[in-house]
């Protein structure tokens, strides 16, 4: 296969995202906050409350009206704790106030308690200059009722759920889960718990991808292990296409497997995308079975990891309506030299040490352990070389969940 026939990573991504836009999940459901983490908001979240709902004190101290400052020392006319509704401030007095307590109507600033002197008769002298609004968290300073707080398509994590809770919201309208049928292919595979036959290996991709899919808000239809036989592959895909939004497979896409999945998908009449300029992961195969999209990841665990994270993940987020599907990346310094240019874009498992990317010593695509050691992937562009200290693009693993 000549280099010219390899598809650049961004072309593959463009095609996957175009496919995902055709495939957007139409249904949504209402879920309690406790069950909504990792899901995607189906409609805008609009505030029903001003936050804060009333002006409140940012400090433990004394609330007063600036116009009364020249009459100090001031008598303390009330004590306002958080959770109480204060009376209007009596003119010429101040109020003892605590953090989070509503500011009494009539008061327009708060002096922190460290900056006052309490006289023997209980009156208060203000020792430091004061400004209008000082130490008051104004009503609506975070948001006003009617403001759009979160847009449809936002993934819900702890921060977003807390924003909803602060509005008193108990349920959110979320896109239904993408149903992903997960299939491991390979005559050599056995599941953990089964005896290891001569020549066989344990299936690690299933656990890797089942957990990752779950973290991305998907429902996993576990379709087990399939031998490398086109007829059986076709039969299995026929069964799975009924319930699945996506069929995700590992293995059986490289030439050594006689490209079992590719053989089946080529019959669908729709274009097949495969042989990418990516390392690891070149044989990634994307197509359709009937109308259902199929993403065939390579079997090597790290190839599956890299292609799932960089290509299948954005696809899965986009069908759930997420706009922002690309992981955040950072520029880091290379802690290693790369003297030999490669024809494919390479993703290496690295750990950051004092801001420098250090290579896991064994970058073989069959080695999974490097991913547990590493903090993420650095990208080495096609046909490029670099020296120690040069800038590289780094994608933290955390960004891929
Ligand atoms: P394939 O893409 O089927 O040619 O597989 C490439 C390599 O990945 C082979 O060494 C396979 O044994 C290995 N492999 C395939 N599927 C899995 C799996 N589910 N878990 C662990 N290793 C796998
Ligand atoms: Mg195989």
Coordinates of C-alpha atoms in Angstrom, one line a residue, residues 97-399:
X97 CA -24.0 40.2 59.7
X98 CA -22.5 36.8 58.7
X99 CA -21.3 35.4 55.4
X100 CA -24.1 34.5 53.1
X101 CA -26.7 36.4 55.2
X102 CA -29.1 38.7 53.3
X103 CA -28.1 42.3 53.5
X104 CA -30.8 44.4 55.3
X105 CA -32.7 46.8 53.0
X106 CA -31.1 50.2 53.6
X107 CA -27.6 48.9 54.1
X108 CA -25.2 49.4 51.1
X109 CA -21.9 48.0 52.3
X110 CA -20.3 45.6 54.8
X111 CA -17.1 46.0 56.7
X112 CA -15.3 42.9 57.7
X113 CA -15.1 42.3 61.4
X114 CA -11.3 42.5 61.5
X115 CA -11.6 46.2 60.5
X116 CA -13.9 47.4 63.2
X117 CA -13.6 48.2 66.9
X118 CA -16.4 47.2 69.2
X119 CA -16.7 49.7 72.0
X120 CA -17.6 48.7 75.6
X121 CA -21.1 49.9 75.2
X122 CA -21.5 47.7 72.1
X123 CA -21.3 50.4 69.5
X124 CA -19.0 49.9 66.5
X125 CA -16.3 52.1 65.1
X126 CA -15.2 51.5 61.5
X127 CA -11.4 51.7 61.2
X128 CA -10.9 51.4 57.5
X129 CA -12.3 53.3 54.5
X130 CA -15.4 51.8 52.9
X131 CA -16.9 51.9 49.4
X132 CA -20.4 51.5 48.1
X133 CA -21.3 47.8 47.7
X134 CA -18.1 46.7 49.5
X135 CA -18.3 43.0 50.5
X136 CA -21.9 42.7 49.1
X137 CA -22.6 40.0 46.6
X138 CA -25.2 41.7 44.5
X139 CA -28.5 40.1 43.6
X140 CA -28.2 38.5 40.1
X141 CA -24.4 39.0 40.0
X142 CA -24.0 35.4 38.7
X143 CA -27.1 35.2 36.6
X144 CA -30.6 36.7 36.1
X145 CA -33.9 34.7 35.8
X146 CA -34.4 34.1 32.1
X147 CA -30.7 33.8 31.3
X148 CA -29.6 30.8 29.3
X149 CA -27.2 29.0 31.7
X150 CA -26.3 25.9 29.6
X151 CA -26.9 25.2 25.9
X152 CA -28.4 22.1 24.4
X153 CA -25.5 19.8 23.5
X154 CA -23.6 20.5 26.8
X155 CA -22.2 17.4 28.5
X156 CA -23.2 17.2 32.1
X157 CA -20.5 16.8 34.7
X158 CA -20.5 17.8 38.3
X159 CA -20.2 21.5 37.6
X160 CA -23.2 21.6 35.2
X161 CA -25.3 19.5 37.6
X162 CA -24.4 21.9 40.5
X163 CA -25.5 24.9 38.3
X164 CA -28.9 23.1 37.8
X165 CA -29.2 22.4 41.6
X166 CA -28.5 26.0 42.4
X167 CA -31.7 26.8 40.4
X168 CA -33.6 24.3 42.5
X169 CA -34.0 22.0 39.5
X170 CA -34.5 18.3 40.2
X171 CA -34.7 16.9 36.6
X172 CA -32.9 17.6 33.3
X173 CA -34.0 16.9 29.8
X174 CA -31.2 14.8 28.2
X175 CA -30.6 13.1 24.9
X176 CA -31.2 9.4 25.1
X177 CA -28.2 7.2 25.3
X178 CA -26.5 6.0 22.1
X179 CA -26.9 2.2 21.9
X180 CA -23.6 0.8 21.0
X181 CA -23.2 -2.9 20.1
X182 CA -19.7 -4.0 21.2
X183 CA -18.2 -6.9 19.4
X184 CA -14.8 -8.4 19.9
X185 CA -13.5 -10.5 16.9
X186 CA -10.7 -12.9 16.9
X187 CA -10.4 -16.7 17.0
X188 CA -7.7 -16.3 19.7
X189 CA -9.9 -14.5 22.3
X190 CA -11.2 -15.9 25.5
X191 CA -12.9 -14.0 28.3
X192 CA -11.3 -13.6 31.7
X193 CA -12.5 -16.4 34.0
X194 CA -12.2 -19.0 31.2
X195 CA -9.2 -21.2 31.0
X196 CA -6.5 -20.0 28.6
X197 CA -6.1 -22.4 25.7
X198 CA -2.7 -22.8 23.9
X199 CA -2.5 -19.9 21.5
X200 CA -5.3 -17.9 23.0
X201 CA -5.2 -14.5 24.8
X202 CA -7.7 -12.8 27.1
X203 CA -10.0 -10.2 25.7
X204 CA -9.0 -6.9 27.1
X205 CA -10.6 -4.6 24.5
X206 CA -14.1 -5.5 25.7
X207 CA -13.5 -4.1 29.2
X208 CA -11.6 -1.1 27.9
X209 CA -14.3 -0.1 25.5
X210 CA -17.3 -1.0 27.6
X211 CA -16.2 1.3 30.4
X212 CA -15.1 4.0 28.0
X213 CA -18.5 3.9 26.3
X214 CA -20.3 4.1 29.6
X215 CA -18.2 7.2 30.5
X216 CA -19.3 8.8 27.2
X217 CA -23.0 8.3 28.1
X218 CA -23.6 5.3 25.8
X219 CA -25.6 2.2 26.5
X220 CA -23.4 -0.9 25.8
X221 CA -25.0 -3.9 24.1
X222 CA -22.3 -6.5 24.8
X223 CA -22.2 -8.8 21.8
X224 CA -19.3 -11.0 23.1
X225 CA -16.6 -12.6 21.0
X226 CA -16.9 -13.6 17.3
X227 CA -14.6 -15.9 15.4
X228 CA -12.9 -14.5 12.2
X229 CA -15.4 -15.8 9.7
X230 CA -17.2 -13.6 7.2
X231 CA -20.4 -15.6 7.2
X232 CA -20.7 -15.5 11.0
X233 CA -19.7 -11.9 11.0
X234 CA -22.5 -11.1 8.6
X235 CA -25.0 -13.0 10.7
X236 CA -24.0 -11.3 13.9
X237 CA -24.2 -7.8 12.3
X238 CA -27.7 -8.7 11.1
X239 CA -28.8 -9.4 14.6
X240 CA -27.1 -6.4 16.1
X241 CA -28.3 -3.8 13.6
X242 CA -31.9 -4.0 14.9
X243 CA -31.1 -2.5 18.3
X244 CA -27.9 -0.6 17.8
X245 CA -27.2 3.0 16.8
X246 CA -23.6 2.0 16.2
X247 CA -21.8 -1.4 15.9
X248 CA -18.3 -1.1 17.3
X249 CA -16.0 -4.0 16.7
X250 CA -12.3 -4.7 17.4
X251 CA -10.0 -6.9 15.4
X252 CA -10.5 -8.5 12.0
X253 CA -9.7 -5.4 10.0
X254 CA -6.0 -5.9 9.1
X255 CA -4.8 -7.8 6.1
X256 CA -3.6 -10.6 8.2
X257 CA -7.2 -11.4 9.3
X258 CA -8.2 -11.4 5.6
X259 CA -10.0 -8.1 6.5
X260 CA -13.1 -10.1 7.6
X261 CA -15.1 -7.1 8.7
X262 CA -14.2 -5.1 5.5
X263 CA -15.3 -8.0 3.4
X264 CA -18.8 -7.9 5.0
X265 CA -19.1 -4.1 4.9
X266 CA -18.0 -3.8 1.2
X267 CA -21.3 -5.4 0.3
X268 CA -23.4 -2.5 1.7
X269 CA -22.9 -0.4 -1.3
X270 CA -21.8 2.6 0.8
X271 CA -18.2 3.9 0.7
X272 CA -15.8 2.3 3.1
X273 CA -13.2 4.3 4.9
X274 CA -10.1 2.5 5.9
X275 CA -6.3 2.6 5.9
X276 CA -5.6 5.9 7.7
X277 CA -2.3 7.7 8.0
X278 CA -2.2 7.0 11.7
X279 CA 0.1 5.0 13.9
X280 CA -1.0 3.0 15.7
X281 CA -4.4 2.3 14.1
X282 CA -3.9 2.2 10.3
X283 CA -6.5 -0.5 9.6
X284 CA -9.4 1.4 11.3
X285 CA -12.5 0.6 9.1
X286 CA -15.7 2.6 9.0
X287 CA -18.7 1.7 7.0
X288 CA -22.4 0.7 7.1
X289 CA -24.2 -2.6 7.6
X290 CA -27.7 -1.9 6.1
X291 CA -28.3 1.6 7.5
X292 CA -26.4 1.1 10.8
X293 CA -22.9 2.6 11.0
X294 CA -20.1 0.3 11.9
X295 CA -16.7 1.3 13.3
X296 CA -14.2 -1.4 13.1
X297 CA -11.3 -0.7 15.4
X298 CA -8.0 -2.6 15.0
X299 CA -7.5 -5.4 17.5
X300 CA -4.2 -4.3 19.1
X301 CA -5.2 -2.8 22.4
X302 CA -3.3 0.5 21.9
X303 CA -4.5 0.8 18.3
X304 CA -8.0 0.4 19.6
X305 CA -7.4 2.9 22.3
X306 CA -5.9 5.6 20.0
X307 CA -8.5 5.2 17.3
X308 CA -11.4 5.1 19.7
X309 CA -10.2 8.1 21.6
X310 CA -9.4 10.3 18.5
X311 CA -12.1 9.2 16.0
X312 CA -14.9 7.1 17.5
X313 CA -15.3 9.3 20.5
X314 CA -16.0 12.5 18.6
X315 CA -18.5 10.5 16.4
X316 CA -20.3 9.2 19.5
X317 CA -20.5 12.6 21.1
X318 CA -21.7 14.2 17.9
X319 CA -24.6 11.8 17.5
X320 CA -25.6 12.7 21.0
X321 CA -25.7 16.4 19.9
X322 CA -22.4 17.6 21.4
X323 CA -20.9 20.4 19.4
X324 CA -17.6 20.6 21.1
X325 CA -16.3 17.1 20.4
X326 CA -12.5 17.7 20.2
X327 CA -10.4 17.1 23.2
X328 CA -8.5 20.0 24.7
X329 CA -4.8 19.8 23.8
X330 CA -1.8 21.5 25.2
X331 CA 1.6 22.4 23.9
X332 CA 4.4 20.6 25.8
X333 CA 8.1 20.2 25.4
X334 CA 9.6 17.1 23.8
X335 CA 11.7 15.2 26.4
X336 CA 12.9 13.0 23.5
X337 CA 14.3 13.4 20.0
X338 CA 12.5 12.1 16.9
X339 CA 15.2 11.8 14.2
X340 CA 13.4 9.6 11.7
X341 CA 10.3 11.0 10.0
X342 CA 7.3 8.6 9.6
X343 CA 4.8 8.5 6.8
X344 CA 1.8 8.3 9.3
X345 CA 0.8 10.6 12.1
X346 CA 2.0 9.0 15.2
X347 CA 0.5 9.1 18.7
X348 CA 2.9 8.1 21.5
X349 CA 2.1 7.4 25.1
X350 CA 4.0 9.9 27.3
X351 CA 4.2 11.1 30.8
X352 CA 4.7 14.7 31.7
X353 CA 7.7 15.4 33.9
X354 CA 8.3 19.0 34.7
X355 CA 6.4 20.0 31.6
X356 CA 8.4 17.7 29.3
X357 CA 6.9 14.7 27.5
X358 CA 8.8 11.5 28.4
X359 CA 8.2 8.4 26.3
X360 CA 7.0 5.1 27.6
X361 CA 9.9 2.8 26.6
X362 CA 7.8 0.3 24.7
X363 CA 5.5 2.0 22.2
X364 CA 4.3 -1.3 20.6
X365 CA 0.6 -1.2 19.7
X366 CA 0.2 -4.5 21.5
X367 CA 1.3 -3.1 24.8
X368 CA -1.5 -1.7 26.9
X369 CA 0.4 -1.1 30.1
X370 CA 2.0 2.1 28.7
X371 CA -1.4 3.7 28.8
X372 CA -1.6 3.2 32.6
X373 CA 1.8 4.7 33.0
X374 CA 1.2 7.7 30.7
X375 CA -0.7 10.9 31.2
X376 CA -1.7 11.1 27.6
X377 CA -0.7 11.1 23.9
X378 CA 1.7 13.3 22.0
X379 CA 1.2 13.8 18.3
X380 CA 4.1 13.5 15.9
X381 CA 2.9 14.9 12.5
X382 CA 3.6 13.0 9.3
X383 CA 7.1 13.4 7.8
X384 CA 8.3 15.4 10.8
X385 CA 11.4 15.2 13.1
X386 CA 12.1 17.0 16.3
X387 CA 14.8 17.6 18.9
X388 CA 14.6 17.6 22.7
X389 CA 12.9 20.8 23.8
X390 CA 10.8 21.3 20.6
X391 CA 7.1 21.9 21.0
X392 CA 4.6 19.0 20.6
X393 CA 0.8 18.8 20.8
X394 CA -0.3 16.8 23.9
X395 CA -3.7 15.3 24.5
X396 CA -4.3 14.4 28.1
X397 CA -6.1 11.0 28.6
X398 CA -8.5 12.8 30.9
X399 CA -9.8 14.8 28.0

